Tab-separated table of C-alpha atoms and ligand atoms in Angstrom:
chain	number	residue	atom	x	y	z
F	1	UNK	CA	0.000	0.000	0.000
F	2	UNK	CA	1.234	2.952	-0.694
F	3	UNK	CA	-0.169	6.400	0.756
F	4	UNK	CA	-0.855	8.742	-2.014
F	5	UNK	CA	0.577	12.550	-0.849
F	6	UNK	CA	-0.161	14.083	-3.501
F	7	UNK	CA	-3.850	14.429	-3.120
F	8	UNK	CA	-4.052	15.931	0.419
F	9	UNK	CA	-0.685	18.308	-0.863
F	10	UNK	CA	-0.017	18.519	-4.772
F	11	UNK	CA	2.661	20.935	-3.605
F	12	UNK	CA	5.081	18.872	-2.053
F	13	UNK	CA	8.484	19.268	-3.758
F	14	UNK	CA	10.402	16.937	-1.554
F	15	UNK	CA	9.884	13.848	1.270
F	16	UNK	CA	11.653	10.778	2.597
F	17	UNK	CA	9.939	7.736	1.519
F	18	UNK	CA	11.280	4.186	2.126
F	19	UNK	CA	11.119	1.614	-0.609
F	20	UNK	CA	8.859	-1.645	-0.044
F	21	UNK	CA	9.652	-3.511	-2.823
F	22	UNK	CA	12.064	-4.069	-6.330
F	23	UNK	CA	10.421	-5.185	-9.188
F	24	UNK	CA	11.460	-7.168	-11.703
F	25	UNK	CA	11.776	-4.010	-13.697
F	26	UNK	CA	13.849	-2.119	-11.534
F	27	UNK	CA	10.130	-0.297	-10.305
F	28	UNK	CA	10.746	1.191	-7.027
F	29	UNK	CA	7.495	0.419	-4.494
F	30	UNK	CA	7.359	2.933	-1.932
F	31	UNK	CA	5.645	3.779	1.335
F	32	UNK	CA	4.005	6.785	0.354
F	33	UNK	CA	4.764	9.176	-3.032
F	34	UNK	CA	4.754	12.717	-3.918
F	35	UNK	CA	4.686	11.420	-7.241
F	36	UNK	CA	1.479	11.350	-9.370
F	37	UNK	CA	1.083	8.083	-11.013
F	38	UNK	CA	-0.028	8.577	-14.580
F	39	UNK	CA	-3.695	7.807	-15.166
F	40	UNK	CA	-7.165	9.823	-15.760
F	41	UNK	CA	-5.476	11.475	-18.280
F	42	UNK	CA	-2.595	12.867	-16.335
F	43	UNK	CA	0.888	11.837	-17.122
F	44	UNK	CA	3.392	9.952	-14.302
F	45	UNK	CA	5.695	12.680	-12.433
F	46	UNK	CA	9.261	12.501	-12.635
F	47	UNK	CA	12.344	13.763	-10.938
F	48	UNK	CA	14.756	12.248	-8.710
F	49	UNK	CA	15.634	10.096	-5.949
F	50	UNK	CA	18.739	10.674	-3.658
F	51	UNK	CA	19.737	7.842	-0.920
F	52	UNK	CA	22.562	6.209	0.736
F	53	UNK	CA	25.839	8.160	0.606
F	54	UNK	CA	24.479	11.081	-1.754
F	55	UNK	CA	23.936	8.887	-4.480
F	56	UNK	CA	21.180	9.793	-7.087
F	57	UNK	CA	18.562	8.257	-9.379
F	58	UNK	CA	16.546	9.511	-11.947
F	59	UNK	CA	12.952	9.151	-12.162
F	60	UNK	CA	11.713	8.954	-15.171
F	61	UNK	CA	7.809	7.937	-14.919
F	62	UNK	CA	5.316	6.506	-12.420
F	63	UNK	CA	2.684	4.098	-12.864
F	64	UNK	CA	0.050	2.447	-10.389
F	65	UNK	CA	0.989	-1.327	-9.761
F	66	UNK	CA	-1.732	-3.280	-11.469
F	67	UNK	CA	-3.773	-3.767	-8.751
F	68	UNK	CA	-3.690	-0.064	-7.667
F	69	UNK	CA	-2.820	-0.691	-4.236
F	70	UNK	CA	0.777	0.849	-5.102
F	71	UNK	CA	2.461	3.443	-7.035
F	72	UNK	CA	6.362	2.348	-8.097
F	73	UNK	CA	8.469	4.854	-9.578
F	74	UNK	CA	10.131	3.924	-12.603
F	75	UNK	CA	13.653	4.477	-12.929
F	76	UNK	CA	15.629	5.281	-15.865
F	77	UNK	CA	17.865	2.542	-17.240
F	78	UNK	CA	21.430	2.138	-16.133
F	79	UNK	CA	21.757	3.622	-12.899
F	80	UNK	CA	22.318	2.444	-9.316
F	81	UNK	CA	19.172	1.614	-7.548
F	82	UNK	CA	18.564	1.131	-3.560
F	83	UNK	CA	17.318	-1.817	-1.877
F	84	UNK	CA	14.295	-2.765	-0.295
F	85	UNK	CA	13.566	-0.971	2.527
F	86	UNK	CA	16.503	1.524	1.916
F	87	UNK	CA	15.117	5.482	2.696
F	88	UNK	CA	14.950	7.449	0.020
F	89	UNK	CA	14.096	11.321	-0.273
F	90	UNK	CA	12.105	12.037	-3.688
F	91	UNK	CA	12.292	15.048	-5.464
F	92	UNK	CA	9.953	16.074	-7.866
F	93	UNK	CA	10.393	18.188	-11.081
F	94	UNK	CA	8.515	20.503	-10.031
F	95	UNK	CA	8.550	22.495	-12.913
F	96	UNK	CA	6.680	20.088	-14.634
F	97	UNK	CA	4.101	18.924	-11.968
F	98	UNK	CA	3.360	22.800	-11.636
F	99	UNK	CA	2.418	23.137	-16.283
F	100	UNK	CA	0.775	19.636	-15.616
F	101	UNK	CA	-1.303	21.145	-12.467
F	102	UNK	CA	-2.143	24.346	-14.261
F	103	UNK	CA	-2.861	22.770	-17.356
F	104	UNK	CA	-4.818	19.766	-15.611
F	105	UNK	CA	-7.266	22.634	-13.737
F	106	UNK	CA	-8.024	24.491	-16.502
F	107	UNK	CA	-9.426	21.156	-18.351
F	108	UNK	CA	-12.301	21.417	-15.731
F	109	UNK	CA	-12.726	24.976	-16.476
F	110	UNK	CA	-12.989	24.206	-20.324
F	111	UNK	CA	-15.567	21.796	-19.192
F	112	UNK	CA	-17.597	24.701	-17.222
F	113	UNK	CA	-17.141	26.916	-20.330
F	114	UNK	CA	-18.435	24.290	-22.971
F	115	UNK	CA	-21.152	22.322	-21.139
F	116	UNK	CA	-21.064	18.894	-23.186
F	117	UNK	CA	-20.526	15.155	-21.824
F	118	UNK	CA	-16.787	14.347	-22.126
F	119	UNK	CA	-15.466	11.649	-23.636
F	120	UNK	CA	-12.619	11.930	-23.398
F	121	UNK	CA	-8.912	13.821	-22.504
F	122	UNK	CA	-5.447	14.597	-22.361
F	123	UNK	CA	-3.195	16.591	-19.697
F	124	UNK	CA	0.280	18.034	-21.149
F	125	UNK	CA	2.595	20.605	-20.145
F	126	UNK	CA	2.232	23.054	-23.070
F	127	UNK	CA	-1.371	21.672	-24.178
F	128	UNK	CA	-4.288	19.992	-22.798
F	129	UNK	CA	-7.475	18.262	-24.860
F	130	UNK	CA	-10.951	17.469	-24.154
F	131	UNK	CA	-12.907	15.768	-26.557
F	132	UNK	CA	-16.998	16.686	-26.714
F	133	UNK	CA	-20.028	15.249	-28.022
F	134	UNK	CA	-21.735	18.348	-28.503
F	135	UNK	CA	-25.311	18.309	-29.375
F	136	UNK	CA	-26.534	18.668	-33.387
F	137	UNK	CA	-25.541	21.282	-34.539
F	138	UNK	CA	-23.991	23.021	-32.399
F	139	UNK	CA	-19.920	24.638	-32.305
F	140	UNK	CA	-17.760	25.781	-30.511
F	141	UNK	CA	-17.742	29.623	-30.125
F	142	UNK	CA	-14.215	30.032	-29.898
F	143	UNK	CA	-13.349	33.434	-29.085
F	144	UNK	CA	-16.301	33.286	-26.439
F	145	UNK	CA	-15.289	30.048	-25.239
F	146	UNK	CA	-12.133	32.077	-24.543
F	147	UNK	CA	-13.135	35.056	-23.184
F	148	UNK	CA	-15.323	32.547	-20.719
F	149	UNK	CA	-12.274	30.263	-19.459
F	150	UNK	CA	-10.375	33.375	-19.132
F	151	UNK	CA	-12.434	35.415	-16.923
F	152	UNK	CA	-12.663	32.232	-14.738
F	153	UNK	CA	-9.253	32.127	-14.519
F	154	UNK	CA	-8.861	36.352	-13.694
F	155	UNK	CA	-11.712	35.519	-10.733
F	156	UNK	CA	-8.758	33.360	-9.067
F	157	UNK	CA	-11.799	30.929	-7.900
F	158	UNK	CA	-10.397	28.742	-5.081
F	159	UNK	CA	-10.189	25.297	-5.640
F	160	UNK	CA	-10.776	22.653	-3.009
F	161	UNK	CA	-11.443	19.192	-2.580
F	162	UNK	CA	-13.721	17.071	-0.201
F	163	UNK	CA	-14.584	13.286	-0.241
F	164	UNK	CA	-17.910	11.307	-0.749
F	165	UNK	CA	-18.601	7.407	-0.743
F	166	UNK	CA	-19.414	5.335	-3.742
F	167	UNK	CA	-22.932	4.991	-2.400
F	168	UNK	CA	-23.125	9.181	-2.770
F	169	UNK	CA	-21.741	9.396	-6.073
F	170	UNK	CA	-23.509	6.159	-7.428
F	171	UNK	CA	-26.384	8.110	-6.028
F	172	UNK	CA	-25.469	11.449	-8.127
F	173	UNK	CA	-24.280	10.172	-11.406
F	174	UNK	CA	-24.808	13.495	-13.120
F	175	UNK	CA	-21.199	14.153	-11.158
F	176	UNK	CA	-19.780	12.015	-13.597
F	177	UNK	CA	-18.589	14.527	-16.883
F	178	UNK	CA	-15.928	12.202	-18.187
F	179	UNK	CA	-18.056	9.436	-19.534
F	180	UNK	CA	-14.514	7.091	-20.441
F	181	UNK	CA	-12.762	7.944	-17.680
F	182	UNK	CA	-14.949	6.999	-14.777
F	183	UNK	CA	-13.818	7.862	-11.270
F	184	UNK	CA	-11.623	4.902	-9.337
F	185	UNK	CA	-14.802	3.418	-7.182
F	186	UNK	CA	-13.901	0.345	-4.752
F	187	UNK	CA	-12.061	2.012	-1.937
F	188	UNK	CA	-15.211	3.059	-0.614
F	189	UNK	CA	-14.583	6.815	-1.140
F	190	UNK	CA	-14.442	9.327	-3.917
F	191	UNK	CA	-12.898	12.401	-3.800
F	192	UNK	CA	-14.622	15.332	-5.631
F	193	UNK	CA	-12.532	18.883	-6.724
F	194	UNK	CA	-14.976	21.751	-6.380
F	195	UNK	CA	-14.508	24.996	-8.316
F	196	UNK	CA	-15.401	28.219	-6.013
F	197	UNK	CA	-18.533	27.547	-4.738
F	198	UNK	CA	-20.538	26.093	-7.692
F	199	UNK	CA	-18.918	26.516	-10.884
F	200	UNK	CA	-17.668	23.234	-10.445
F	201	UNK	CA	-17.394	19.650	-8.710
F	202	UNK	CA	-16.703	16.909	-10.363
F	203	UNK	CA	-15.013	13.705	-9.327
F	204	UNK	CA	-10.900	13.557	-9.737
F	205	UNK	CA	-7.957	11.871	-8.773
F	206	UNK	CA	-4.992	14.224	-10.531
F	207	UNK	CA	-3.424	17.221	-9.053
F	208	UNK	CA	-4.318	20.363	-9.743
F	209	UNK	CA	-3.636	24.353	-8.053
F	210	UNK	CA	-5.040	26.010	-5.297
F	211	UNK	CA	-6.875	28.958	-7.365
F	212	UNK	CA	-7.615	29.456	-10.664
F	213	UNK	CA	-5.550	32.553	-11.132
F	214	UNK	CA	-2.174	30.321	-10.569
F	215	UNK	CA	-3.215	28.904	-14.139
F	216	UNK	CA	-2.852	32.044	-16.214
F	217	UNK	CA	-3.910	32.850	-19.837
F	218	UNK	CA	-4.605	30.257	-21.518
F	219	UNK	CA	-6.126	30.329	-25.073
F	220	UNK	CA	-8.227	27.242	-27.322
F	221	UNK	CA	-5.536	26.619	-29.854
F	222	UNK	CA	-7.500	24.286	-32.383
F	223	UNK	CA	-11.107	22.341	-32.505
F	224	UNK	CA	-11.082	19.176	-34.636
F	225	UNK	CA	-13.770	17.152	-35.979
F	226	UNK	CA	-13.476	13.466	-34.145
F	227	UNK	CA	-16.745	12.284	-35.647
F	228	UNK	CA	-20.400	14.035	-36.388
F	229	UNK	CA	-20.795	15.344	-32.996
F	230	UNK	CA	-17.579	14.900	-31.457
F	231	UNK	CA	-14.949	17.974	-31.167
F	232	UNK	CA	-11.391	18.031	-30.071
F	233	UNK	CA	-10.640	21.294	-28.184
F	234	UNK	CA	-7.107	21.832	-27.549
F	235	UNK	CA	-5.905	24.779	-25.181
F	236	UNK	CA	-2.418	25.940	-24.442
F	237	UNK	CA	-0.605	28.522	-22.519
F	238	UNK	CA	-0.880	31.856	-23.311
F	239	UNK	CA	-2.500	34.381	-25.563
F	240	UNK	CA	-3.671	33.346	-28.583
F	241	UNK	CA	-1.474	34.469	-32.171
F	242	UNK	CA	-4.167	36.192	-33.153
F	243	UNK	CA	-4.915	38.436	-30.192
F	244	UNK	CA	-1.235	38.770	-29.777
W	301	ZN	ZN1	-8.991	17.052	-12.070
């Protein structure tokens, strides 16, 4: 089992783990992670390790072990790695965590500003995508759509989390945007991020900043067709080249 840091604290740069187990693979099993293991869309942090006599080890990825009870960070080929139950400090790239965090909370703002069942999505540090089925007929008004994400973002709504059973959210399914990626269900609890008051709460397990302000501009960079009614919206960092 390993305890998951990351959702009570997304902002943890650094803390001393020990390692529980070696795969096969060289996957490092730990106690508990500041790393984010990739899934809903997010990708797997990496960084660093440091342990024993100052001796370092890059991080390249992390994944859940398949049973989800465990998140192993995956080293990067040809380097020295510790030993069960050795002590290790992680260090994230922060950096990175901090796009993927910013980019990650302004996918639930795009899905405040275009109102549409997801299906579904994509988290990266210079882009982010959420795919649509919007009804017939309908586009995307794209330079309202941005004015609309953006003045969510200006408000620097605070965003918090809080935690409901399965039995509450099986209970409230219109929670559920993200019809492909359905919440993890199972451990008996779901955790829900809320958006200032109302603007949003959805169920999510990824990491994501404190206000909306931290994200910045952002602008919708391209909407493809997927299908008849399905639209891929990609936004990015920034102002938009035409505004610009
Ligand atoms: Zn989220």
């Amino acid at each position: 089992m390993t305890e998951a840091l990351y959702l009570d604290n997304p902002y943890l740069e650094l803390v001393e783990a020990t390692v529980t187990a070696v795969g096969t693979d060289g996957g490092l099993y730990v106690d508990r992670s500041i790393f984010y293991p990739q899934g809903g869309g997010q990708p797997g942090d990496c960084g660093s390790i440091e342990w024993g006599t100052g001796l370092r080890t890059n991080i390249k990825n992390t994944v859940y072990s398949p049973d989800r009870s465990s998140i192993i960070l995956i080293p990067r080929g040809d380097q020295d790695l510790p030993q069960l139950g050795q002590t290790i400090i992680q260090h994230i790239d922060w950096a990175r965590r901090h796009a993927l965090m910013r980019m990650h909370t302004a996918m639930h703002l795009l899905s405040v500003v275009l109102p549409y069942p997801v299906t579904g999505g994509q988290v990266g540090i210079e882009e982010g995508r959420l795919d649509f089925d919007l009804p017939e007929g309908e586009t995307v008004e794209r330079v309202s759509a941005n004015d609309a994400i953006n003045a969510l973002i200006r408000a620097d709504h605070a965003v918090t989390t809080e935690w409901i059973s399965d039995d509450e959210l099986v209970a409230n399914p219109t929670l559920v945007k993200t019809m492909k990626v359905k919440p993890p269900t199972g451990a008996g609890r779901v955790r829900l991020v809320r958006i200032g008051a109302d603007i949003d709460l959805q169920p999510c397990g990824g990491t994501h900043v404190k206000s909306t302000g931290e994200i910045g501009e952002v602008h919708i960079a391209k909407i493809e067709n997927k299908g008849r009614i399905n639209r891929r919206v990609r936004l990015r960092f920034g102002p938009s080249a035409e505004s610009a």
